PDB file of C-alpha atoms in Angstrom:
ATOM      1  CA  UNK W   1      19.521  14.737 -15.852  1.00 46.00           C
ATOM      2  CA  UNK W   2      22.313  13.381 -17.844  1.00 47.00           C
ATOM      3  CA  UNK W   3      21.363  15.767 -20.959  1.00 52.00           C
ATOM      4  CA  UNK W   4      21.202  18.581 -18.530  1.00 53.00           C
ATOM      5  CA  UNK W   5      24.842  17.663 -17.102  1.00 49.00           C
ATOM      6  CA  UNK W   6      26.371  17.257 -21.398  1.00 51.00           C
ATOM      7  CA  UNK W   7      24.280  21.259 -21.941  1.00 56.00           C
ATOM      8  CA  UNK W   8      26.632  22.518 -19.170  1.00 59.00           C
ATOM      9  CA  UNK W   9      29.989  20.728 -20.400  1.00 53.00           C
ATOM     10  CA  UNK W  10      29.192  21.769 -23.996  1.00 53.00           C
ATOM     11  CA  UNK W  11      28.604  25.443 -22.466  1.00 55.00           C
ATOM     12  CA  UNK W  12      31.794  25.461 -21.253  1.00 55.00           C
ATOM     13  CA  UNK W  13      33.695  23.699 -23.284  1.00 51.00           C
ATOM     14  CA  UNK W  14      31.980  25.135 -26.319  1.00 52.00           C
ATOM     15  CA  UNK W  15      29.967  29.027 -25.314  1.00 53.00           C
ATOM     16  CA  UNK W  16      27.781  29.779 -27.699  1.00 52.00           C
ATOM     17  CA  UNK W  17      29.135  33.007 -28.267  1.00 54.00           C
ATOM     18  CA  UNK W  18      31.863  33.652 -30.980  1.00 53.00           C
ATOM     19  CA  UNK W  19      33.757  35.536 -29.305  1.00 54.00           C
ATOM     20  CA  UNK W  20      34.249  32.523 -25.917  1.00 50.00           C
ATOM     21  CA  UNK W  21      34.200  30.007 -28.768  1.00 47.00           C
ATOM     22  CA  UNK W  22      36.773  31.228 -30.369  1.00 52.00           C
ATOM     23  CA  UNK W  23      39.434  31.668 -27.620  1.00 51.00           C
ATOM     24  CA  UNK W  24      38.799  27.896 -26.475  1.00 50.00           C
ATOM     25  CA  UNK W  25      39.745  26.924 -30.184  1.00 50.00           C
ATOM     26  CA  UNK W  26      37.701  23.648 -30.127  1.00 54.00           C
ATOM     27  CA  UNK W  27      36.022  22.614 -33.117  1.00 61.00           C
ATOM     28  CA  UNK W  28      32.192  21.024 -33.718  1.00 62.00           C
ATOM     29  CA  UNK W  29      34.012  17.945 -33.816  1.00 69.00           C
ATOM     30  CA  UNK W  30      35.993  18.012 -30.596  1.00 62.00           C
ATOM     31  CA  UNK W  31      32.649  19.028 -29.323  1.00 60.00           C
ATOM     32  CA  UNK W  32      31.135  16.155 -30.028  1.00 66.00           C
ATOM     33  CA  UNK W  33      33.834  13.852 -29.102  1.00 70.00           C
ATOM     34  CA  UNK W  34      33.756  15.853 -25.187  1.00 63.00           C
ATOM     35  CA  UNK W  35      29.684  15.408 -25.278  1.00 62.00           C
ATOM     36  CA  UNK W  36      30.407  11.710 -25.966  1.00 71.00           C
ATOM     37  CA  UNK W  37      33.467  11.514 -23.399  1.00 70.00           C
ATOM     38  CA  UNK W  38      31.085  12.970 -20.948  1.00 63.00           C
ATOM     39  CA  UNK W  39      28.353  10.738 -21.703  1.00 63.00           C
ATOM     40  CA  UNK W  40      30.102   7.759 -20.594  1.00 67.00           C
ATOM     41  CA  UNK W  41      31.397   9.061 -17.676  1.00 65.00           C
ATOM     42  CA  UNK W  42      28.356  10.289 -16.464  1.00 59.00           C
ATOM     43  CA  UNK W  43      26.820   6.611 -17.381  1.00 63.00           C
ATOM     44  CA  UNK W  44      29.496   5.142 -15.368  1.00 64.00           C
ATOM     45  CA  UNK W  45      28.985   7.003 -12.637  1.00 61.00           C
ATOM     46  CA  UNK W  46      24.999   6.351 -12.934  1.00 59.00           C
ATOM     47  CA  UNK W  47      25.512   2.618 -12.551  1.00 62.00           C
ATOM     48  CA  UNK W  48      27.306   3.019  -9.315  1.00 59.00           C
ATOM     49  CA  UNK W  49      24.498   5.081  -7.684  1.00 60.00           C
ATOM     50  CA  UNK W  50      21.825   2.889  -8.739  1.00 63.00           C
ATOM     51  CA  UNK W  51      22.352   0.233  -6.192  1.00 67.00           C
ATOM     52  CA  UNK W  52      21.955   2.715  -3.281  1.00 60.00           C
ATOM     53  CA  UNK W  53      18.871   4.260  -5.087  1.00 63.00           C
ATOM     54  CA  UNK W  54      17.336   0.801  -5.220  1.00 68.00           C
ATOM     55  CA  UNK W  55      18.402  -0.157  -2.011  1.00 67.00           C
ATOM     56  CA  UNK W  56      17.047   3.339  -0.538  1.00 69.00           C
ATOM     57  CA  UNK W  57      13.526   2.499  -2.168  1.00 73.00           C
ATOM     58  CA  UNK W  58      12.910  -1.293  -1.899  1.00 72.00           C
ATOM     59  CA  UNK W  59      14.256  -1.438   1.751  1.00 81.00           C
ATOM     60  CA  UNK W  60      14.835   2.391   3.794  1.00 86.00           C
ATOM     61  CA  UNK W  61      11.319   3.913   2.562  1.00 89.00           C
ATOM     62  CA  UNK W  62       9.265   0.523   1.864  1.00 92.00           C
ATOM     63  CA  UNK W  63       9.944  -0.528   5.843  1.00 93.00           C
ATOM     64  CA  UNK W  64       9.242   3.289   6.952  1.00 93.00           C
ATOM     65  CA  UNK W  65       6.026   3.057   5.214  1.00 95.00           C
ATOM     66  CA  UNK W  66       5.313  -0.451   6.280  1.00 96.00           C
ATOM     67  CA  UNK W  67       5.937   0.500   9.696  1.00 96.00           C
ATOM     68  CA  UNK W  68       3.703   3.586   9.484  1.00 97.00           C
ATOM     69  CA  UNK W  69       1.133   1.246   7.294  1.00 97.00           C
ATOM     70  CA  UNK W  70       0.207  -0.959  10.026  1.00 98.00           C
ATOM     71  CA  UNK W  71       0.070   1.286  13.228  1.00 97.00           C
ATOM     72  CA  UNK W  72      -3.590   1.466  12.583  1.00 97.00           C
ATOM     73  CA  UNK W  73      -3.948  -2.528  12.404  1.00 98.00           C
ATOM     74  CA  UNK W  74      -3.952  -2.545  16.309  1.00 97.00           C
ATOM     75  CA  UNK W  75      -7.479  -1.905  16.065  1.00 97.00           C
ATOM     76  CA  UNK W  76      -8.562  -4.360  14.948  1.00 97.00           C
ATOM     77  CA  UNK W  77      -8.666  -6.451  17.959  1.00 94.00           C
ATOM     78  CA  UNK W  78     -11.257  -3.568  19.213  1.00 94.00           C
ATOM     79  CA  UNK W  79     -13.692  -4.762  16.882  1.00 95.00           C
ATOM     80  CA  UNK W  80     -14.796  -8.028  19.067  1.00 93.00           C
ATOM     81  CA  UNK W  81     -15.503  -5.611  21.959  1.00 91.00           C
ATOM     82  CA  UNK W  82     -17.630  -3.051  19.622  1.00 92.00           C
ATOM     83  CA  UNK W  83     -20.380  -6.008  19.405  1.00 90.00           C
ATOM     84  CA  UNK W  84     -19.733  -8.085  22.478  1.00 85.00           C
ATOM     85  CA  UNK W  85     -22.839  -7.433  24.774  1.00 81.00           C
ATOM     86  CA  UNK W  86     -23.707  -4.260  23.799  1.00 84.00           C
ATOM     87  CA  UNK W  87     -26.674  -5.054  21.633  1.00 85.00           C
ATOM     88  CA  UNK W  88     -25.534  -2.942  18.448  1.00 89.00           C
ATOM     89  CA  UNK W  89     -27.343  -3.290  15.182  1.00 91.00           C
ATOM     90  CA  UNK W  90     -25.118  -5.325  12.513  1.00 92.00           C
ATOM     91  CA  UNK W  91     -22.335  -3.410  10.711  1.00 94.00           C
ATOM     92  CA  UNK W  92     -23.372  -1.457   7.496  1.00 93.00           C
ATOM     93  CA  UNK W  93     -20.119   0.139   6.697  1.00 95.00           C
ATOM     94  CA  UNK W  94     -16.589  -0.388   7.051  1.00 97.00           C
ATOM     95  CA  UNK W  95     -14.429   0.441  10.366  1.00 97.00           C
ATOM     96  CA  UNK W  96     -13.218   3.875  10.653  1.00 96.00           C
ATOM     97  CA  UNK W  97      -9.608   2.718  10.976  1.00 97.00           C
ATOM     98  CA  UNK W  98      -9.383   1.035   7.633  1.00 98.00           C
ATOM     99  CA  UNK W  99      -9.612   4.216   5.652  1.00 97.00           C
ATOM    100  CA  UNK W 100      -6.115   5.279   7.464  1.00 98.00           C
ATOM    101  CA  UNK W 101      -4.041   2.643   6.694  1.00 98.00           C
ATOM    102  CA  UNK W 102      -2.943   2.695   3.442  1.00 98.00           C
ATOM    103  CA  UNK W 103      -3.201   6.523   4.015  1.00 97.00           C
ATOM    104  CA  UNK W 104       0.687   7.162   4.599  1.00 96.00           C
ATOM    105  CA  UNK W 105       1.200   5.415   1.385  1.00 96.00           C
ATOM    106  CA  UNK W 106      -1.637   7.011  -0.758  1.00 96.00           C
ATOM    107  CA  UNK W 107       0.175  10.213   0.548  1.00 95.00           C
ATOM    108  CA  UNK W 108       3.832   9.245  -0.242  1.00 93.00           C
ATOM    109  CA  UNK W 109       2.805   8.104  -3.936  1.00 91.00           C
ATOM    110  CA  UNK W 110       0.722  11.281  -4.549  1.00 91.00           C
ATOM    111  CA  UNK W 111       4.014  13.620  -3.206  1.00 90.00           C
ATOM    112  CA  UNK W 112       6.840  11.700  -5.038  1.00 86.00           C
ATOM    113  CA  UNK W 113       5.194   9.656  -7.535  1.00 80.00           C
ATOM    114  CA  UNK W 114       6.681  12.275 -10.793  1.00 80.00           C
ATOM    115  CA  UNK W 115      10.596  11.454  -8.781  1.00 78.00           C
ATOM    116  CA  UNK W 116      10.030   7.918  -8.544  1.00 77.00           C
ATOM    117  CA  UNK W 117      13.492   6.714 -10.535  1.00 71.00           C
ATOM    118  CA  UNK W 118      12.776   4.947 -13.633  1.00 68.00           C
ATOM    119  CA  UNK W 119      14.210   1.768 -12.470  1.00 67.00           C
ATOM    120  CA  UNK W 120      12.155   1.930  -9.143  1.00 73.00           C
ATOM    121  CA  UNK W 121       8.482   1.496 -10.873  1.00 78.00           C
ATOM    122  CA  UNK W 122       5.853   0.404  -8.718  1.00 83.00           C
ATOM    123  CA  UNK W 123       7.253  -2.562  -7.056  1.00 85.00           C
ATOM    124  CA  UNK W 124       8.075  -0.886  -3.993  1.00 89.00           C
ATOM    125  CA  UNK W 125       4.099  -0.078  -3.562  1.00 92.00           C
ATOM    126  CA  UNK W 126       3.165  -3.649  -4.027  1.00 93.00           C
ATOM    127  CA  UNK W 127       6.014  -4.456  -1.547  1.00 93.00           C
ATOM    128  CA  UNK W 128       4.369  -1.965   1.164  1.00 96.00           C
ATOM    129  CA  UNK W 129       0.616  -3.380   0.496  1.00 97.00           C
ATOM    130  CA  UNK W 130       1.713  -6.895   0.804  1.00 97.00           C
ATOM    131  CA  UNK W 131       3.775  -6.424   3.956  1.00 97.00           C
ATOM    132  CA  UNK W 132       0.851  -4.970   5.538  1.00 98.00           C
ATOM    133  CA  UNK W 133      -1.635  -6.720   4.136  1.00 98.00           C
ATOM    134  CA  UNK W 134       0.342 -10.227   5.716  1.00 98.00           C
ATOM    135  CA  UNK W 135       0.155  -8.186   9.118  1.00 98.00           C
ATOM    136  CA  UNK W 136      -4.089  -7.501   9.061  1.00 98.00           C
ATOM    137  CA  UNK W 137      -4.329 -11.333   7.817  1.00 98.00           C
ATOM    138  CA  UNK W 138      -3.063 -12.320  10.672  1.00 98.00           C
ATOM    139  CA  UNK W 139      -4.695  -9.380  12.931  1.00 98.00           C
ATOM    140  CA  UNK W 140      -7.715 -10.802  11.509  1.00 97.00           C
ATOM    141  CA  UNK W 141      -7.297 -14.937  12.049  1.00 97.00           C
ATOM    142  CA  UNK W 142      -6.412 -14.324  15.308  1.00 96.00           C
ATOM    143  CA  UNK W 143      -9.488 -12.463  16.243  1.00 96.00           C
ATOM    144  CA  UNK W 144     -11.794 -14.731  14.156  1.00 95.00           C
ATOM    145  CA  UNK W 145     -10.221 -17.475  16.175  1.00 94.00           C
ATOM    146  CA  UNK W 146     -10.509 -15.528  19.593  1.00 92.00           C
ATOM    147  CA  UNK W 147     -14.129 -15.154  18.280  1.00 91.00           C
ATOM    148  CA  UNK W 148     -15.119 -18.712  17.421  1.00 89.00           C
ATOM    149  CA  UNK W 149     -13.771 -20.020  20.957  1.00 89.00           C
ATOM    150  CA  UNK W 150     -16.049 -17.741  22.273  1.00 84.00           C
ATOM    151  CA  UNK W 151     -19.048 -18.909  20.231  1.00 81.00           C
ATOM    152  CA  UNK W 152     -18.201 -22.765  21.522  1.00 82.00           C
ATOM    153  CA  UNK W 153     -18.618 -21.590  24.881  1.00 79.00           C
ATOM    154  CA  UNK W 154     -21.277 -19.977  24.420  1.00 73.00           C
ATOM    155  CA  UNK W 155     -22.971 -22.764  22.983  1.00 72.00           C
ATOM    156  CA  UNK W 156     -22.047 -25.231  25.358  1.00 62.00           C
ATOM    157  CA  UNK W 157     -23.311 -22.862  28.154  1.00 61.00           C
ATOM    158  CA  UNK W 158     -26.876 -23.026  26.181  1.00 50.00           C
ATOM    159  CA  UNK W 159     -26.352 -19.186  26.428  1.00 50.00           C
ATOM    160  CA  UNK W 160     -26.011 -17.706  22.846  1.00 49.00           C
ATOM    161  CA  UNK W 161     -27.452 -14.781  22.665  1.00 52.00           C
ATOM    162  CA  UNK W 162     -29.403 -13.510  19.557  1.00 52.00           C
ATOM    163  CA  UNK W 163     -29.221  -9.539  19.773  1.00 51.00           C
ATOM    164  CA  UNK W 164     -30.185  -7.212  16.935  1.00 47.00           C
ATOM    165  CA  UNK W 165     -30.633  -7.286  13.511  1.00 53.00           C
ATOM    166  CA  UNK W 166     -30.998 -11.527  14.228  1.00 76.00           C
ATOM    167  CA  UNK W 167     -26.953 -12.298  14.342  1.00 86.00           C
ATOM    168  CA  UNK W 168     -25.256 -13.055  17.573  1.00 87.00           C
ATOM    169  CA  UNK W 169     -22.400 -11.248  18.586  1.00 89.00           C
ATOM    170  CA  UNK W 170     -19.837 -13.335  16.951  1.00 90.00           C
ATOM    171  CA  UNK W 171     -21.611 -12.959  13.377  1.00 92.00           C
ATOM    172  CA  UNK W 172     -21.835  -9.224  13.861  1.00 94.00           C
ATOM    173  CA  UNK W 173     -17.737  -9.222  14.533  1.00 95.00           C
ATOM    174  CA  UNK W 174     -17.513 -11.333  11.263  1.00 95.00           C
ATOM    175  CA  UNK W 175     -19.963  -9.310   8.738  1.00 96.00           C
ATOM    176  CA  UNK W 176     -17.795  -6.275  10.018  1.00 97.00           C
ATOM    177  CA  UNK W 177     -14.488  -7.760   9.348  1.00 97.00           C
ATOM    178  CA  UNK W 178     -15.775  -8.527   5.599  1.00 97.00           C
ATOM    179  CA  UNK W 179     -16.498  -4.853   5.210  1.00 97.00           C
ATOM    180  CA  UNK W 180     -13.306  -4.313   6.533  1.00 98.00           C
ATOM    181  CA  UNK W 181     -12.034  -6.328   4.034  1.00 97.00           C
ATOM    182  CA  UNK W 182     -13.386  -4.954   1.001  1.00 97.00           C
ATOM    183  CA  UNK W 183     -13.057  -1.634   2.047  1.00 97.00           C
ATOM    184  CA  UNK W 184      -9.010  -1.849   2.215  1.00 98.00           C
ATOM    185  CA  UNK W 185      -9.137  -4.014  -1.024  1.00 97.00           C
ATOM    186  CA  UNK W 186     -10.647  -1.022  -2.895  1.00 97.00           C
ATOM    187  CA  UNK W 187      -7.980   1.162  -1.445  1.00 97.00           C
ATOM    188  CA  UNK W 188      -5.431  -1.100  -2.748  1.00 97.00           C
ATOM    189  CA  UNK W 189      -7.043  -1.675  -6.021  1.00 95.00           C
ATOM    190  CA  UNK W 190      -8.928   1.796  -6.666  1.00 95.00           C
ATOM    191  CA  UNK W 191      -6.986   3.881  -4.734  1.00 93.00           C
ATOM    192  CA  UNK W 192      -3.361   3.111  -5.412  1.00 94.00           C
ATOM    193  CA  UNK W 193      -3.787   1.284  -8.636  1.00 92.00           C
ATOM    194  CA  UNK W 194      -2.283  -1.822  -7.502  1.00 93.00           C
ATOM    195  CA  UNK W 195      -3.950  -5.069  -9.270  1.00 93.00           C
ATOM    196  CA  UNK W 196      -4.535  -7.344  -5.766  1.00 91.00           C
ATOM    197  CA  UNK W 197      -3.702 -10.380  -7.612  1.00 90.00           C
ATOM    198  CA  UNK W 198      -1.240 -12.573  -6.343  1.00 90.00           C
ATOM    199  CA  UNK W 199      -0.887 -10.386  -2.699  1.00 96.00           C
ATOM    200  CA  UNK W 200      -0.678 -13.044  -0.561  1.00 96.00           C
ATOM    201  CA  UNK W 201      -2.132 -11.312   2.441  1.00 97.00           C
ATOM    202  CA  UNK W 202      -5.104  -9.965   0.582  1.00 97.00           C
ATOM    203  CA  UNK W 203      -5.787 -13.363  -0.671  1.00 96.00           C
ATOM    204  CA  UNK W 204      -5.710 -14.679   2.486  1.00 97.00           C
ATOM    205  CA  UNK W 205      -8.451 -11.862   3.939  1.00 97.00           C
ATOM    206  CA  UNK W 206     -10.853 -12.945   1.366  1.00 96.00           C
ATOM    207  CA  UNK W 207     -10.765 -16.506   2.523  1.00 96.00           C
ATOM    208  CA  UNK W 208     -11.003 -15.313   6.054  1.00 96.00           C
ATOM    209  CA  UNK W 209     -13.776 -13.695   5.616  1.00 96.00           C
ATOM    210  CA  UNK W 210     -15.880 -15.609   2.765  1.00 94.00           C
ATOM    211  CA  UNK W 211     -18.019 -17.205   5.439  1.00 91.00           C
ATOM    212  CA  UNK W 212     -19.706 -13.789   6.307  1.00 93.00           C
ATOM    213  CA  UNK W 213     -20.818 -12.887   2.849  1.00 92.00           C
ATOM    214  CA  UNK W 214     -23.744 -14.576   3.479  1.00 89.00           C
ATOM    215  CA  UNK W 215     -24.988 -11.718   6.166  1.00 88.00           C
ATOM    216  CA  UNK W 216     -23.761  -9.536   4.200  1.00 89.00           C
ATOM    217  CA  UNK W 217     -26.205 -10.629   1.332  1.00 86.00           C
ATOM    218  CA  UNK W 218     -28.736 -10.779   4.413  1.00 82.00           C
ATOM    219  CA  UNK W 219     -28.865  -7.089   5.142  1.00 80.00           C
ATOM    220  CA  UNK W 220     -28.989  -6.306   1.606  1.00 79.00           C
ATOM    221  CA  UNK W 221     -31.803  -8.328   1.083  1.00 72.00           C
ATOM    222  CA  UNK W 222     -33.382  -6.472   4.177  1.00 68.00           C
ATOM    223  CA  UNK W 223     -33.345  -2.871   2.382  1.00 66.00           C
ATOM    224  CA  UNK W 224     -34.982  -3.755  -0.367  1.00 58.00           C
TER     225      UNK W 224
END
């Protein structure tokens, strides 16, 4: 933009045709010296905007998109009651939710990504996917929590039910939220181009949901 801004000044201070040129009297020289005079002005004045730009990116537009990020997260909780007593065949696929979550993002990168400032880079994404991801973490150990409690009293009752597909209800809950799981780590990963290293949150999904690998590997093993 700056380059842009130094064209114009030179136009006027300098028009390219003889005839302009001439009645402004100003030489290649004093040209130059007005392009460079320019230059630092415009620099200056650069500097002074770049804290707002920052502060417009890292903290007005990451919270928006945090905030829009997460609305989806609220279903999680529905998951326990998609399995509780209603006899449904183990979870092949991830929940229908996930695939809207990061979707305000996806969208926001995709629309501004070729305006993103210079000095922005992709911070502010990793910001967005971490605040979120921190929120379904916890989404996530409350419900597994909610679920196990569940379990005990189930067991002390002597009333456990086995259903379909050989899991109880409470295994069925947790081979879904590991689908969930990956599924939202590819969208991070694959879809935004975000390397999940080191995001707390996601981190912390994995080892929430470690335990139900094993079913997963268990209806795998069932389709071949």
């Amino acid at each position: 933009m700056s380059h842009d801004y130094l064209d114009a000044i030179a136009t006027m201070v300098c028009p390219p045709n003889k005839e302009s040129r001439q009645s402004t009297h100003n030489s290649t020289s004093e040209l130059d010296e007005m392009k460079l005079v320019a230059s630092e002005v415009l620099m200056k004045s650069s500097r002074g905007i770049s804290p707002l730009v920052s502060h417009s990116w890292n903290t007005l537009i990451v919270d928006n998109l945090t905030s829009q990020c997460c609305a989806p997260l609220a279903a999680v909780k529905g998951v326990a009651a998609t399995y509780r007593m209603t006899n449904r065949p183990p979870p092949t696929q991830a929940s229908p939710f996930v695939g809207t979550i990061l979707r305000p993002l996806k969208e926001f990168d995709t629309a501004y990504a070729s305006r993103t400032p210079p000095q922005i880079g992709d911070n502010w994404k990793r910001q967005v996917i971490s605040a979120v991801a921190d929120k379904y973490s916890l989404a996530v150990e409350e419900l597994i929590a909610t679920v196990k409690r569940t379990e005990e009293a189930l067991k002390s009752r002597k009333t456990r039910r086995m259903m379909a597909g050989g899991m109880s209800d409470g295994e069925k809950v947790k081979l879904q939220l590991y689908l969930d799981h990956r599924e939202f780590k590819s969208h991070v990963v694959e879809g935004l181009g975000v390397d999940a290293e080191g995001i707390g949150g996601l981190v912390k999904l994995g080892e929430l949901t470690e335990e139900a690998e094993s079913l997963f590997l268990r209806t795998q093993e069932k389709k071949l």
